[in-house]
Coordinates of C-alpha atoms and ligand atoms in Angstrom, one line a residue:
M2 CA 53.5 -23.7 16.7
P3 CA 51.6 -20.6 17.4
A4 CA 52.4 -17.8 15.2
A5 CA 48.7 -17.2 14.6
R6 CA 47.3 -13.8 13.8
T7 CA 45.5 -13.1 17.0
A8 CA 43.2 -10.6 15.2
D9 CA 41.6 -13.6 13.4
A10 CA 41.6 -15.7 16.5
P11 CA 37.9 -15.4 17.4
R12 CA 36.9 -16.3 13.9
F13 CA 39.2 -19.3 13.7
M14 CA 38.4 -20.4 17.2
A15 CA 34.7 -20.9 16.4
K16 CA 35.6 -22.8 13.3
Y17 CA 38.7 -24.8 14.2
A18 CA 39.8 -24.6 17.9
L19 CA 36.5 -26.1 19.1
E20 CA 36.7 -29.0 16.7
S21 CA 37.4 -32.3 18.4
V22 CA 40.3 -33.9 16.6
P23 CA 42.8 -36.7 17.4
R24 CA 46.3 -35.9 18.7
Y25 CA 47.7 -38.4 16.2
T26 CA 50.2 -39.9 18.6
S27 CA 49.3 -43.1 16.8
Y28 CA 47.5 -44.0 13.6
P29 CA 44.9 -45.2 13.7
P30 CA 44.2 -43.3 17.0
A31 CA 43.6 -45.3 20.1
T32 CA 39.9 -44.6 19.8
G33 CA 39.9 -47.1 16.9
F34 CA 41.3 -50.0 19.0
V35 CA 39.1 -53.1 19.2
D36 CA 39.0 -56.0 21.6
T37 CA 39.5 -58.7 19.0
V38 CA 43.2 -57.8 18.5
G39 CA 45.6 -59.1 21.2
L40 CA 48.4 -61.5 22.1
A41 CA 48.1 -63.9 19.2
D42 CA 48.4 -60.9 16.8
W43 CA 51.3 -59.4 18.6
T44 CA 53.2 -62.8 18.7
A45 CA 52.7 -63.2 15.0
W46 CA 53.8 -59.6 14.3
M47 CA 57.0 -60.1 16.4
D48 CA 57.8 -63.2 14.4
A49 CA 57.7 -61.1 11.2
Q50 CA 60.0 -58.2 12.4
P51 CA 63.0 -57.3 10.2
A52 CA 66.5 -58.1 11.5
A53 CA 68.0 -56.0 14.3
P54 CA 65.2 -53.5 14.8
N55 CA 65.5 -50.4 17.0
L56 CA 63.4 -50.9 20.0
S57 CA 61.8 -48.4 22.4
I58 CA 60.4 -49.6 25.8
Y59 CA 57.7 -47.8 27.7
V60 CA 57.1 -48.7 31.4
H61 CA 53.9 -47.6 33.0
I62 CA 53.7 -46.9 36.7
P63 CA 50.0 -46.3 37.5
F64 CA 50.3 -44.7 41.0
C65 CA 50.4 -41.2 42.4
R66 CA 50.4 -39.8 45.9
S67 CA 47.3 -37.8 45.4
M68 CA 44.9 -37.1 42.6
C69 CA 45.4 -33.9 40.6
W70 CA 41.9 -32.9 39.6
Y71 CA 42.8 -32.1 36.0
C72 CA 44.5 -35.5 35.5
G73 CA 43.7 -37.4 32.3
C74 CA 46.2 -40.3 32.8
H75 CA 45.7 -43.9 33.8
T76 CA 46.6 -43.7 37.5
T77 CA 45.4 -44.6 41.0
I78 CA 46.1 -43.6 44.5
P79 CA 47.3 -46.6 46.5
N80 CA 46.4 -46.5 50.2
R81 CA 49.5 -48.7 51.0
H82 CA 52.8 -49.3 49.3
D83 CA 51.9 -53.1 49.3
R84 CA 49.8 -52.4 46.2
V85 CA 52.7 -50.9 44.4
A86 CA 54.9 -53.9 45.4
R87 CA 52.3 -56.4 44.1
Y88 CA 52.1 -54.5 40.8
L89 CA 55.9 -54.5 40.5
E90 CA 55.9 -58.3 41.0
A91 CA 53.5 -58.6 38.1
L92 CA 55.5 -56.1 36.0
D93 CA 58.6 -58.2 36.5
T94 CA 56.8 -61.3 35.2
D95 CA 55.4 -59.3 32.4
I96 CA 58.8 -58.1 31.3
L97 CA 60.2 -61.6 31.3
R98 CA 57.3 -63.0 29.2
R99 CA 57.0 -60.1 26.8
A100 CA 60.8 -60.0 26.3
A101 CA 60.7 -63.7 25.2
L102 CA 58.4 -62.7 22.3
M103 CA 60.6 -59.9 21.0
P104 CA 63.2 -60.2 18.2
G105 CA 66.4 -61.4 20.0
D106 CA 68.6 -59.0 18.1
A107 CA 66.5 -55.9 18.9
R108 CA 68.6 -52.9 20.2
V109 CA 66.9 -50.7 22.8
R110 CA 67.4 -47.0 21.9
H111 CA 65.0 -45.5 24.2
V112 CA 63.4 -46.3 27.6
H113 CA 60.6 -44.2 29.0
F114 CA 59.0 -44.5 32.4
G115 CA 55.6 -42.8 32.6
G116 CA 52.6 -42.8 34.7
G117 CA 51.2 -42.0 37.1
S118 CA 54.3 -40.9 38.9
P119 CA 57.3 -43.2 38.6
D120 CA 58.7 -41.4 41.7
M121 CA 56.3 -43.5 43.6
L122 CA 58.9 -46.2 43.3
K123 CA 61.4 -46.8 46.1
P124 CA 65.0 -46.5 45.0
D125 CA 65.6 -50.2 45.1
E126 CA 62.4 -50.9 43.2
F127 CA 63.5 -48.6 40.4
R128 CA 67.0 -50.3 40.4
R129 CA 65.3 -53.7 40.1
I130 CA 63.2 -52.8 37.1
M131 CA 66.2 -51.4 35.3
T132 CA 68.3 -54.5 36.1
R133 CA 65.6 -56.7 34.8
L134 CA 65.4 -54.6 31.6
R135 CA 69.1 -54.8 31.1
T136 CA 69.2 -58.6 31.6
C137 CA 66.3 -59.1 29.2
F138 CA 67.2 -56.6 26.5
D139 CA 70.3 -55.2 24.7
L140 CA 70.3 -51.6 25.8
A141 CA 72.4 -49.4 23.5
P142 CA 75.2 -47.6 25.5
D143 CA 73.8 -44.2 24.3
A144 CA 70.1 -45.2 24.9
E145 CA 68.0 -42.3 26.2
I146 CA 66.5 -43.4 29.5
A147 CA 63.8 -40.9 30.5
V148 CA 61.5 -40.7 33.6
E149 CA 58.4 -38.6 34.2
L150 CA 58.4 -37.2 37.7
D151 CA 56.2 -35.3 40.1
P152 CA 58.5 -32.7 41.6
R153 CA 57.0 -33.4 45.0
G154 CA 58.3 -37.0 45.0
V155 CA 61.9 -36.3 43.8
S156 CA 64.1 -37.5 46.7
E157 CA 67.9 -37.5 46.8
P158 CA 68.1 -41.4 47.1
L159 CA 65.7 -41.8 44.2
C160 CA 67.8 -39.4 42.0
H161 CA 70.9 -41.4 42.8
A162 CA 69.3 -44.7 42.1
M163 CA 68.0 -43.4 38.8
A164 CA 71.4 -42.0 37.8
E165 CA 73.1 -45.2 38.7
A166 CA 70.6 -47.1 36.6
G167 CA 71.4 -44.9 33.6
V168 CA 68.6 -42.4 33.6
N169 CA 69.7 -39.4 31.6
R170 CA 66.5 -37.3 31.1
A171 CA 63.8 -36.3 33.6
S172 CA 60.4 -34.7 32.8
L173 CA 58.8 -32.6 35.6
G174 CA 55.2 -31.7 35.7
V175 CA 55.0 -27.9 36.5
Q176 CA 51.6 -26.9 35.0
D177 CA 51.1 -23.5 36.6
L178 CA 53.0 -21.8 39.4
S179 CA 50.2 -19.6 40.8
E180 CA 49.0 -20.7 44.2
E181 CA 45.4 -20.1 43.4
V182 CA 45.5 -22.3 40.3
Q183 CA 47.4 -25.0 42.2
L184 CA 44.6 -25.0 44.9
L185 CA 41.9 -25.2 42.2
I186 CA 43.6 -28.2 40.5
H187 CA 44.6 -29.9 43.8
R188 CA 48.3 -29.9 43.1
I189 CA 50.2 -27.7 45.5
Q190 CA 53.9 -27.4 44.5
P191 CA 55.5 -24.1 45.1
R192 CA 58.4 -23.0 42.9
G193 CA 60.9 -23.9 45.6
T194 CA 59.7 -27.6 45.5
I195 CA 60.4 -27.7 41.7
E196 CA 63.8 -26.0 42.1
T197 CA 64.8 -28.5 44.8
A198 CA 63.8 -31.4 42.5
V199 CA 65.9 -29.9 39.7
G200 CA 68.9 -29.3 42.1
R201 CA 68.7 -33.0 43.2
L202 CA 68.5 -34.3 39.7
H203 CA 71.5 -32.1 38.6
A204 CA 73.5 -33.2 41.6
A205 CA 73.0 -36.8 40.8
G206 CA 74.1 -36.2 37.2
I207 CA 70.7 -36.1 35.4
T208 CA 71.0 -32.8 33.7
A209 CA 68.6 -33.1 30.7
I210 CA 65.3 -31.6 32.1
N211 CA 61.9 -31.4 30.4
M212 CA 59.0 -29.5 32.0
D213 CA 55.3 -29.6 31.2
M214 CA 53.1 -26.6 31.5
M215 CA 49.4 -26.2 30.8
Y216 CA 46.8 -23.7 29.7
G217 CA 43.1 -23.8 30.0
L218 CA 43.2 -24.7 33.8
P219 CA 40.7 -23.1 36.2
G220 CA 41.9 -19.7 37.4
Q221 CA 44.6 -19.4 34.8
T222 CA 45.3 -16.0 33.3
G223 CA 47.6 -14.8 30.6
E224 CA 49.8 -13.2 33.4
R225 CA 50.1 -16.5 35.2
I226 CA 51.0 -18.3 32.0
V227 CA 53.7 -15.8 31.3
A228 CA 55.1 -16.1 34.9
T229 CA 55.1 -19.9 34.7
A230 CA 56.9 -19.9 31.3
Q231 CA 59.4 -17.3 32.7
A232 CA 60.1 -19.5 35.8
I233 CA 60.5 -22.6 33.6
A234 CA 63.1 -20.8 31.6
D235 CA 64.8 -19.5 34.8
M236 CA 65.1 -23.1 35.9
R237 CA 66.8 -23.9 32.6
A238 CA 64.5 -26.6 31.3
D239 CA 65.8 -27.9 28.0
R240 CA 62.4 -28.8 26.7
V241 CA 59.0 -27.5 27.5
S242 CA 55.6 -29.1 26.5
V243 CA 52.6 -26.9 26.5
F244 CA 49.3 -28.8 26.8
G245 CA 45.7 -27.6 26.9
Y246 CA 43.6 -28.9 29.7
A247 CA 41.0 -31.4 28.4
H248 CA 37.8 -31.1 30.6
V249 CA 36.0 -34.4 30.2
P250 CA 34.3 -34.9 33.6
W251 CA 31.9 -37.5 32.2
F252 CA 34.9 -39.6 31.4
K253 CA 37.4 -38.7 34.2
K254 CA 35.1 -38.4 37.3
H255 CA 37.6 -36.6 39.5
Q256 CA 37.5 -33.6 37.1
R257 CA 34.0 -32.9 38.6
A258 CA 35.9 -31.3 41.4
I259 CA 37.1 -28.6 39.0
P260 CA 34.9 -25.5 39.3
E261 CA 33.6 -25.0 35.7
T262 CA 32.9 -21.4 36.4
R263 CA 36.6 -20.8 36.8
L264 CA 37.6 -22.4 33.5
P265 CA 38.8 -20.0 30.9
G266 CA 36.5 -19.6 27.8
A267 CA 37.6 -20.6 24.3
A268 CA 39.0 -17.1 23.5
E269 CA 41.0 -16.9 26.8
R270 CA 42.2 -20.5 26.3
F271 CA 43.5 -19.6 22.8
E272 CA 45.1 -16.4 24.1
Q273 CA 46.8 -18.4 26.8
M274 CA 48.3 -20.8 24.3
I275 CA 49.6 -17.9 22.2
M276 CA 51.1 -16.2 25.3
A277 CA 52.9 -19.4 26.4
A278 CA 54.3 -19.8 22.9
R279 CA 55.3 -16.2 22.6
T280 CA 56.9 -16.0 26.0
L281 CA 58.9 -19.2 25.4
G282 CA 60.0 -17.9 22.0
E283 CA 61.1 -14.6 23.5
L284 CA 63.1 -16.6 26.1
G285 CA 65.1 -18.4 23.5
Y286 CA 63.1 -21.6 22.9
E287 CA 62.5 -22.9 19.4
A288 CA 58.9 -24.1 18.7
I289 CA 58.8 -27.8 17.8
G290 CA 55.6 -29.0 16.2
F291 CA 52.4 -27.7 17.7
D292 CA 53.0 -28.2 21.5
H293 CA 56.7 -28.6 22.2
F294 CA 59.6 -26.1 22.7
A295 CA 63.3 -26.7 23.0
R296 CA 66.5 -24.8 23.6
P297 CA 68.3 -24.5 20.2
D298 CA 71.1 -26.9 21.3
D299 CA 68.7 -29.6 22.5
P300 CA 68.6 -32.8 20.3
L301 CA 64.8 -32.2 19.8
A302 CA 65.5 -28.8 18.2
T303 CA 68.3 -30.3 16.2
A304 CA 66.0 -33.1 14.9
A305 CA 63.4 -30.5 14.0
R306 CA 65.9 -28.5 12.0
Q307 CA 67.4 -31.6 10.3
G308 CA 64.0 -33.0 9.4
S309 CA 64.4 -36.2 11.6
L310 CA 61.8 -35.3 14.2
R311 CA 59.3 -38.0 14.9
R312 CA 56.0 -38.6 16.7
N313 CA 55.0 -41.4 19.1
F314 CA 52.9 -41.8 22.2
Q315 CA 55.1 -39.4 24.1
G316 CA 54.4 -36.7 21.5
Y317 CA 57.4 -35.3 19.5
T318 CA 60.6 -37.3 19.9
T319 CA 64.0 -38.1 18.6
D320 CA 63.4 -41.8 19.2
P321 CA 64.4 -43.6 16.0
S322 CA 62.5 -46.8 16.8
D323 CA 59.7 -48.3 14.8
L324 CA 59.1 -51.0 17.3
M325 CA 57.8 -50.1 20.8
L326 CA 57.1 -52.4 23.7
G327 CA 54.7 -51.1 26.3
L328 CA 55.0 -52.7 29.7
G329 CA 52.6 -52.4 32.6
A330 CA 48.9 -51.5 32.9
S331 CA 47.4 -49.6 30.0
A332 CA 50.7 -49.5 28.1
I333 CA 50.5 -49.6 24.3
S334 CA 53.0 -51.5 22.1
E335 CA 53.5 -50.6 18.5
C336 CA 55.0 -52.2 15.4
A337 CA 54.5 -51.6 11.7
Q338 CA 51.7 -54.2 11.6
G339 CA 49.6 -52.6 14.4
Y340 CA 49.1 -51.8 18.1
V341 CA 48.2 -53.7 21.2
Q342 CA 47.3 -52.3 24.6
T343 CA 47.4 -54.0 28.0
E344 CA 44.6 -54.1 30.5
A345 CA 44.3 -50.6 32.0
D346 CA 43.2 -51.4 35.5
P347 CA 46.4 -52.2 37.6
V348 CA 44.7 -54.8 39.8
R349 CA 43.2 -56.7 36.8
Y350 CA 46.5 -56.3 35.0
A351 CA 48.5 -57.8 37.9
G352 CA 45.9 -60.6 38.4
A353 CA 46.0 -61.5 34.7
V354 CA 49.8 -61.5 34.6
M355 CA 50.2 -63.6 37.7
E356 CA 47.6 -66.1 36.6
G357 CA 49.2 -66.4 33.2
R358 CA 46.2 -65.0 31.4
D359 CA 46.4 -62.8 28.3
M360 CA 46.5 -59.1 29.4
L361 CA 46.8 -57.7 25.9
V362 CA 43.1 -56.8 25.7
R363 CA 42.7 -54.5 22.7
G364 CA 44.5 -53.2 19.7
V365 CA 44.3 -52.6 16.0
S366 CA 46.1 -54.1 13.0
R367 CA 47.3 -51.7 10.3
S368 CA 46.8 -52.1 6.6
H369 CA 49.5 -51.0 4.2
E370 CA 47.3 -47.9 3.4
A371 CA 46.9 -47.1 7.1
R372 CA 50.6 -47.2 7.6
A373 CA 51.2 -44.9 4.7
T374 CA 48.5 -42.5 5.9
G375 CA 50.0 -42.5 9.5
A376 CA 53.5 -41.8 8.1
R377 CA 52.1 -38.9 6.0
L378 CA 50.2 -37.4 8.9
A379 CA 53.3 -37.6 11.1
T380 CA 55.3 -35.8 8.4
L381 CA 52.7 -33.0 8.3
L382 CA 52.6 -32.7 12.1
C383 CA 56.4 -32.6 12.4
R384 CA 57.2 -30.4 9.4
F385 CA 54.0 -28.4 8.7
S386 CA 54.6 -29.3 5.1
L387 CA 53.6 -32.3 3.0
P388 CA 54.4 -33.4 -0.6
L389 CA 51.1 -34.2 -2.3
N390 CA 50.8 -37.6 -3.9
G391 CA 48.0 -37.1 -6.4
Q392 CA 45.6 -39.2 -4.4
D393 CA 45.0 -36.7 -1.6
R394 CA 41.5 -35.3 -1.4
L395 CA 42.0 -31.6 -1.0
D396 CA 38.4 -30.5 -1.0
P397 CA 38.0 -31.0 2.8
L398 CA 40.7 -28.3 3.1
D399 CA 38.9 -25.7 1.1
D400 CA 37.8 -23.7 4.3
M401 CA 41.4 -23.7 5.7
I402 CA 42.8 -22.6 2.4
A403 CA 40.3 -19.8 2.1
D404 CA 41.1 -18.7 5.6
G405 CA 44.8 -18.5 4.8
L406 CA 45.8 -21.4 7.2
V407 CA 47.0 -23.7 4.4
R408 CA 48.6 -23.1 1.0
I409 CA 49.2 -25.4 -1.9
E410 CA 52.4 -24.6 -3.7
E411 CA 54.1 -26.7 -6.4
N412 CA 52.4 -29.9 -5.4
R413 CA 53.2 -29.4 -1.7
L414 CA 50.8 -28.6 1.1
L415 CA 52.2 -25.9 3.4
V416 CA 50.7 -24.9 6.8
T417 CA 51.1 -21.1 7.1
P418 CA 52.3 -19.5 10.3
A419 CA 48.7 -18.6 11.1
G420 CA 47.6 -22.2 10.5
K421 CA 50.2 -23.8 12.8
P422 CA 48.0 -24.0 15.9
Y423 CA 45.5 -25.9 13.8
V424 CA 47.8 -28.4 12.2
R425 CA 45.8 -31.2 13.8
N426 CA 42.7 -29.9 12.0
V427 CA 44.6 -30.1 8.8
A428 CA 45.7 -33.7 9.6
A429 CA 42.1 -34.6 10.4
R430 CA 40.9 -33.3 7.0
L431 CA 43.6 -35.3 5.2
D432 CA 42.8 -38.5 7.3
P433 CA 40.4 -40.5 5.2
A434 CA 39.2 -42.5 8.2
F435 CA 38.4 -39.4 10.3
R436 CA 34.9 -38.5 11.2
L437 CA 34.3 -35.5 13.4
A438 CA 33.2 -37.1 16.7
A439 CA 33.1 -34.3 19.3
D440 CA 33.2 -36.6 22.4
R441 CA 36.1 -38.9 21.3
H442 CA 39.0 -36.6 20.8
S443 CA 40.5 -33.5 22.5
L444 CA 39.9 -29.9 21.5
A445 CA 42.2 -28.8 18.7
V446 CA 43.5 -25.9 20.9
Ligands
SF4_25 S1 50.8 -36.5 39.2 FE1 50.3 -36.7 37.0 S2 49.5 -38.7 36.8 FE2 49.4 -38.3 39.0 S3 47.4 -37.5 39.4 FE3 48.7 -35.7 39.0 S4 48.5 -35.3 36.8 FE4 47.7 -37.4 37.2

């Protein structure tokens, strides 16, 4: 990412950073899902899987202690733990049913708990889910088992339960360490809270640590971004994701609590992204794709160097699976033939599961052409380079070529260092199905 020429930043921003483009964590993007694709399609697709596929499992825990006002996730704040327990009962049933549809010889390479905040689970609840997954699926001994955590909920007993259950990577939401920004986003977590969480994870044996930070939040400044990146490096995070805040208060109503007058403008936002990237680079992190950073000895950095980096719903990944099973409310499952998504509302999801109704409520099937396009766009986003196949329409890229953001060389498209922050814009121009739809995707930067 970001080796952009900041002198040109204002010009490019007006043209590209404010374009609304997909994140391309799936192809077609989730905005193309329709409600006519569901369980029958998924069942047929599973019957047609090749022998012994690599499988990735995603488990969604849609609960948090309190609402962060910038949040863009599918989550709720339960007033009592009973609601979590009822959801987990449904999740358990869902795991049993969905496992029965999967190829019996699938090998699980990757398990990811996301949310919400999976630290909302009690230690025994976490253990029970992992036991169920292990009884229903063949987990490879070296499978990565990763959990997203809110540092405020990382207790010693939960760390021990996760470690006993095989968790070997944790991802902590840091966002910004300044007290003022934390007040403005309703997420108070002093640096000491995060250090304590890291210490507890390490003590339990979970030593691979990812951290997320953000730019574009209310009250953020370049100085605060640099301080946060520095603190993350001091805490020895192996991987860092740097996300831009997407302000969509018409879609996420709690974002109305964010004071819009305190949001950085487009130029500041761009500068913040560049400063985060520059600081992390100076602190020894390698840039991975357009929004991830990793220490040079981390498997993500190795995968990027070796050309085996991939992209899925978690962003950039080392996960080799082509088959993904999403469990829980709003979770998306993926196979070569298409995607299906479960009901997003946790109460409706649990009701549907317990009453034996179909809770795969939308999805999309993929044609051979869509699969090929998705693979090509993923290559571009992972490598900033793409062999041209003679059928690519290059005229939509004329403006980016003229601006020095893209080069064509010996039948290969290359994103220049200045163009790296805009690689999603390049992808959108190569995507035959893409139509600029300002309200459906996130800002490019
Ligand atoms: S902890 Fe994460 S998922 Fe929960 S409200 Fe905050 S940002 Fe959203």
